[in-house]
Short mmCIF file of C-alpha atoms and ligand atoms in Angstrom, two decimals:
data_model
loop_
_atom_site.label_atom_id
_atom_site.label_comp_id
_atom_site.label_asym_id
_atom_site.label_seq_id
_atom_site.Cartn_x
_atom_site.Cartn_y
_atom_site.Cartn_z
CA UNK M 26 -18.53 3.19 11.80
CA UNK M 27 -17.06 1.54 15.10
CA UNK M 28 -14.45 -0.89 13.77
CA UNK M 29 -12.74 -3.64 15.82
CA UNK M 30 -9.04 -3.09 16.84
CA UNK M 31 -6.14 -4.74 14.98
CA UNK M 32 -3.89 -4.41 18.55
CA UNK M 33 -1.28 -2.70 17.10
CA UNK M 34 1.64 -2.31 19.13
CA UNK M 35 4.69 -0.23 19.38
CA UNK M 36 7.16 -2.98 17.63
CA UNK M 37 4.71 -3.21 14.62
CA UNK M 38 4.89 -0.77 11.60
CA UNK M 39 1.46 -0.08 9.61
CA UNK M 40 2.45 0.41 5.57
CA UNK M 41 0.29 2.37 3.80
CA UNK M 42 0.76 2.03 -0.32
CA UNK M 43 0.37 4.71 -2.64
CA UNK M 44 -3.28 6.39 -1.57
CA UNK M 45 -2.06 9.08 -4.60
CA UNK M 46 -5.13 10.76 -6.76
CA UNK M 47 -4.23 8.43 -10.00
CA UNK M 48 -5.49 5.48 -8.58
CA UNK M 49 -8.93 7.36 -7.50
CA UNK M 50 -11.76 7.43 -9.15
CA UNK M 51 -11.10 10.07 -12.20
CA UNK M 52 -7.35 9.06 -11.73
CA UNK M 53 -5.29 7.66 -14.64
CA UNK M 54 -5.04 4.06 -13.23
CA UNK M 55 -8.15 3.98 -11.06
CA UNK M 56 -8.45 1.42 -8.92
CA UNK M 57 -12.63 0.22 -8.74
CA UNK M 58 -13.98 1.40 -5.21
CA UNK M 59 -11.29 2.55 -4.01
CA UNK M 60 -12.68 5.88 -2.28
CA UNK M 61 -14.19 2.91 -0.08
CA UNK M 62 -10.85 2.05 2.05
CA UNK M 63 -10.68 5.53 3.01
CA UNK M 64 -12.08 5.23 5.78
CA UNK M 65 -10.98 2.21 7.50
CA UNK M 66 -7.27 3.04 6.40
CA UNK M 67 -7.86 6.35 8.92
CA UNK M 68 -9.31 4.45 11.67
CA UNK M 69 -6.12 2.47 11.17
CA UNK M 70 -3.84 5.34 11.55
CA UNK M 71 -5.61 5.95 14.66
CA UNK M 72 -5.13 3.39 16.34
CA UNK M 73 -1.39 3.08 15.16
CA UNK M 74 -0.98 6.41 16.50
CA UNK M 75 -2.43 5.81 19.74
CA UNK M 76 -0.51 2.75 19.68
CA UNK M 77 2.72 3.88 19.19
CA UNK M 78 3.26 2.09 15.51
CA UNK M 79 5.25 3.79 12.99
CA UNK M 80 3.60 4.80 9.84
CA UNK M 81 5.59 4.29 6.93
CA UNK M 82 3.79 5.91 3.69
CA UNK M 83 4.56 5.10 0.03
CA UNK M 84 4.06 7.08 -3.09
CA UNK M 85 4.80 5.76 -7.01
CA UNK M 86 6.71 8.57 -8.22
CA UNK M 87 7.89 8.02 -11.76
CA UNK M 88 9.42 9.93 -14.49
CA UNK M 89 7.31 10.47 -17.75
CA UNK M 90 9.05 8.22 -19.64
CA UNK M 91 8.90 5.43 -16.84
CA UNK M 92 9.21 1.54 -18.62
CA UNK M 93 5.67 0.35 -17.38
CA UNK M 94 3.98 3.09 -19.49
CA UNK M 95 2.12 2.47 -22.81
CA UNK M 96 3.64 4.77 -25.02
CA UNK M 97 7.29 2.89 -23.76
CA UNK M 98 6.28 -0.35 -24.84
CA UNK M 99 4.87 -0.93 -20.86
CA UNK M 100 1.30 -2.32 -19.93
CA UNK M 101 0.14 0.72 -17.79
CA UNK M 102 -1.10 4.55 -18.55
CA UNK M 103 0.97 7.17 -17.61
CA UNK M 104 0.42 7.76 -14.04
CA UNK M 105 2.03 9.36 -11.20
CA UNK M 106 4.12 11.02 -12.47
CA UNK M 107 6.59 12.92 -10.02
CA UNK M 108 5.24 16.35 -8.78
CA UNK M 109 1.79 16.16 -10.81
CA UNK M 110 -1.54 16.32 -9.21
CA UNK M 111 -2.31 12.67 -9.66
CA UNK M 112 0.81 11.38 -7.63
CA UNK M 113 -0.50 13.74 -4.77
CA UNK M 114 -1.85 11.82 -1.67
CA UNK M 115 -6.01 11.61 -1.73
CA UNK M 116 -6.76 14.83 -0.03
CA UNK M 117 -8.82 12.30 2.73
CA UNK M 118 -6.11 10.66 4.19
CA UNK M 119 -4.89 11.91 7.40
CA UNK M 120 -1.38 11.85 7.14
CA UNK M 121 0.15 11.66 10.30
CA UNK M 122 3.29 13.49 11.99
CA UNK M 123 6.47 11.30 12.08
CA UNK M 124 5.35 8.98 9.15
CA UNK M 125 8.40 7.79 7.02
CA UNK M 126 7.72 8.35 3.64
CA UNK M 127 8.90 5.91 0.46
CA UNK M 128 9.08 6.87 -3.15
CA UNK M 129 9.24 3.92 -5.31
CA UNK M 130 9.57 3.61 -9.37
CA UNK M 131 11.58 6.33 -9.62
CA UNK M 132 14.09 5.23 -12.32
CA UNK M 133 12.68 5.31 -16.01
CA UNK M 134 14.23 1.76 -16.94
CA UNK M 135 12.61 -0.17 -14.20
CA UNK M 136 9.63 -0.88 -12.71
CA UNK M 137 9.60 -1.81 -8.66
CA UNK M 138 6.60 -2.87 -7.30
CA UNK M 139 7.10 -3.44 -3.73
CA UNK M 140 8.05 -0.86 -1.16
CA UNK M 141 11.15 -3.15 0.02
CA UNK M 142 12.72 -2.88 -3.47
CA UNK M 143 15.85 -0.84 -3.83
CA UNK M 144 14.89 0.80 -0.62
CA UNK M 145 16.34 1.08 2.40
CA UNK M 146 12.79 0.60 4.35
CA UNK M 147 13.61 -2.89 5.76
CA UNK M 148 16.95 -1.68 7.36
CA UNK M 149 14.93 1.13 9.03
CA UNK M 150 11.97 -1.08 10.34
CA UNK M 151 14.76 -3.36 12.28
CA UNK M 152 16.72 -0.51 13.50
CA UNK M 153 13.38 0.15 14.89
CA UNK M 154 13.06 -3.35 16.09
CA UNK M 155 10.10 -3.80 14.26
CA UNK M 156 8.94 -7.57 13.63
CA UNK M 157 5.39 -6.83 12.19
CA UNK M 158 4.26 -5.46 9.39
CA UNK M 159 0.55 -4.63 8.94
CA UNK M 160 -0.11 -3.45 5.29
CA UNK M 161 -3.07 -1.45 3.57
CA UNK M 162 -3.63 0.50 0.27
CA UNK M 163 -3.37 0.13 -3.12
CA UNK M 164 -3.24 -1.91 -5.38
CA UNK M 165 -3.70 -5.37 -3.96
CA UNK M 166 -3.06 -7.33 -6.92
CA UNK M 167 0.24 -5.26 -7.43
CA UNK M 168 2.14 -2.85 -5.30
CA UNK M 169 0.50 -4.14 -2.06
CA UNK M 170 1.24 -8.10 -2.57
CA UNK M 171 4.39 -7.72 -4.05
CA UNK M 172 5.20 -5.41 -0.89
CA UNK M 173 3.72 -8.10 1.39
CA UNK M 174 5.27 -10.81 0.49
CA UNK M 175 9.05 -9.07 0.39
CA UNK M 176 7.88 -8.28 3.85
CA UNK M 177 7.31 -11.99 4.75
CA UNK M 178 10.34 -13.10 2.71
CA UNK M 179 12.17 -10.54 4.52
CA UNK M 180 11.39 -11.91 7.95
CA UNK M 181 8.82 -9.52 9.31
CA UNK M 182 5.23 -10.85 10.54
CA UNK M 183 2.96 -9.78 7.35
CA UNK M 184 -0.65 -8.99 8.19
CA UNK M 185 -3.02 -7.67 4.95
CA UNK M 186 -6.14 -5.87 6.08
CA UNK M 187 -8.47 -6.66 3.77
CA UNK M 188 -10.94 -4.08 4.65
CA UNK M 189 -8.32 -1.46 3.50
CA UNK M 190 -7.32 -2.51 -0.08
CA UNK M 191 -8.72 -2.86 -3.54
CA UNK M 192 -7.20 -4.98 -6.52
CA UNK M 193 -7.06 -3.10 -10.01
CA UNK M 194 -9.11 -6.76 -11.05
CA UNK M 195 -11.12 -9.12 -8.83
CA UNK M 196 -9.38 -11.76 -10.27
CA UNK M 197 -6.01 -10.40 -9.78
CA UNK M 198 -7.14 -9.88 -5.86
CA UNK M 199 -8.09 -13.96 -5.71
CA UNK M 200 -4.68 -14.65 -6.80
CA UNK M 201 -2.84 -12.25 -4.86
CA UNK M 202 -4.28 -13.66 -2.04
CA UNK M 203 -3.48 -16.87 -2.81
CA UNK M 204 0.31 -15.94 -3.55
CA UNK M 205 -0.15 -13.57 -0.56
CA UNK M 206 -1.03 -16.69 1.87
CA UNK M 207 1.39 -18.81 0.06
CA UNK M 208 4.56 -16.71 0.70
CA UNK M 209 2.94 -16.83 4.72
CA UNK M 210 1.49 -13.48 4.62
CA UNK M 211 -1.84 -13.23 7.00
CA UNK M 212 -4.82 -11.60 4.82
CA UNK M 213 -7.05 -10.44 7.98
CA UNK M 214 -10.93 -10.64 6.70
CA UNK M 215 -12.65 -7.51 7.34
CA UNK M 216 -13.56 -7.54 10.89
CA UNK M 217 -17.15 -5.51 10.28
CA UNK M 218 -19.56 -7.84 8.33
CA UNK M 219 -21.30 -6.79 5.96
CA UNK M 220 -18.67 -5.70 4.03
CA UNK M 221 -19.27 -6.55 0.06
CA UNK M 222 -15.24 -6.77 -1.79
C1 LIG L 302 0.73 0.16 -8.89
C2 LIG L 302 0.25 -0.43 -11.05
C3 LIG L 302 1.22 0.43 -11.52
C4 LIG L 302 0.42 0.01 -7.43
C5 LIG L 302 1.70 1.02 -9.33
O1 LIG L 302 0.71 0.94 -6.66
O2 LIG L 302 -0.13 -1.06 -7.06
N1 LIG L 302 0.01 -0.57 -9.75
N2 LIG L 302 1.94 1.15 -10.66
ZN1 LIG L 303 3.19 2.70 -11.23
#
């Protein structure tokens, strides 16, 4: 499928959240339809690629014992856990050459949803001179709009492509949005219609 272009340039960085086999279909915190963004989140790397954008790639990567899981008292399965198969990347992503990668959630006693916390991302995206931030993945009611909006809060122009994230619950996606827009993050609409969310 053609699909229209965002107009990335060469001071923007495209994020891409946590595409890791867990939150797949058959994962251990799937994420409904996901497979679907696929796709469109390639087509993006394309055109950041051609563009010149820098790719910065996040993984979840906890320890077994990490606070958000069940069996510690936490309101989540166990799930990507560091060096097992489901915190791999899905095998249909095209990584790209010169991405910067992120590992988030690494320390058992705390969770940390967005890619901007206790990282040093947002130091390296303005010693790139980087104002925009255009963000797809997963999930949108969680890693991705927490993520956004420390972007916007952070300074950066915050674009969500809609097209190229799922929420673990629809109606955890209608009020991430609405936090999303609130905080002044841009959710971009899909740009092919039809597309059924
Ligand atoms: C996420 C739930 C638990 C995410 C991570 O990447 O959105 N969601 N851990
Ligand atoms: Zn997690």
């Amino acid at each position: 499928m053609m699909r229209k272009k965002i107009g990335l340039r060469s001071t923007d960085a495209l994020l891409v959240v946590d595409l890791q086999l867990d939150f797949f279909a058959g994962g251990k915190l799937a994420v409904p339809r996901a497979e679907e963004i696929l796709p469109v989140v390639n087509d993006v790397i394309d055109e950041a690629r051609r563009s010149g954008t820098q790719i910065i790639v996040s993984r979840d990567w906890h320890p077994p014992d990490h606070v958000s899981f069940a069996a510690q008292g936490g309101e989540w399965p166990q799930h990507c856990v560091r060096g097992t198969r489901g915190a791999e990347f899905h095998p249909e992503l095209r990584l790209p050459p010169g991405a910067l990668f992120v590992s988030k959630a690494k320390r058992a006693e705390r969770e940390q949803y967005s890619d901007f916390d206790g990282t040093s991302l947002a130091e390296e995206l303005r010693r790139r001179a980087i104002d925009r931030i255009f963000i797809v993945g997963l999930a949108e009611d969680f890693c991705v709009k927490c993520s956004a909006i420390d972007a916007a809060r952070l300074g950066f122009e915050t674009h969500v492509l809609r097209a190229a994230t799922r929420p673990v619950t629809r109606e955890g996606g209608e009020r991430a949005r609405a936090e999303m827009r609130a905080a002044g993050v841009t959710v971009i609409e899909p740009p092919c219609a039809p597309y059924d969310i």
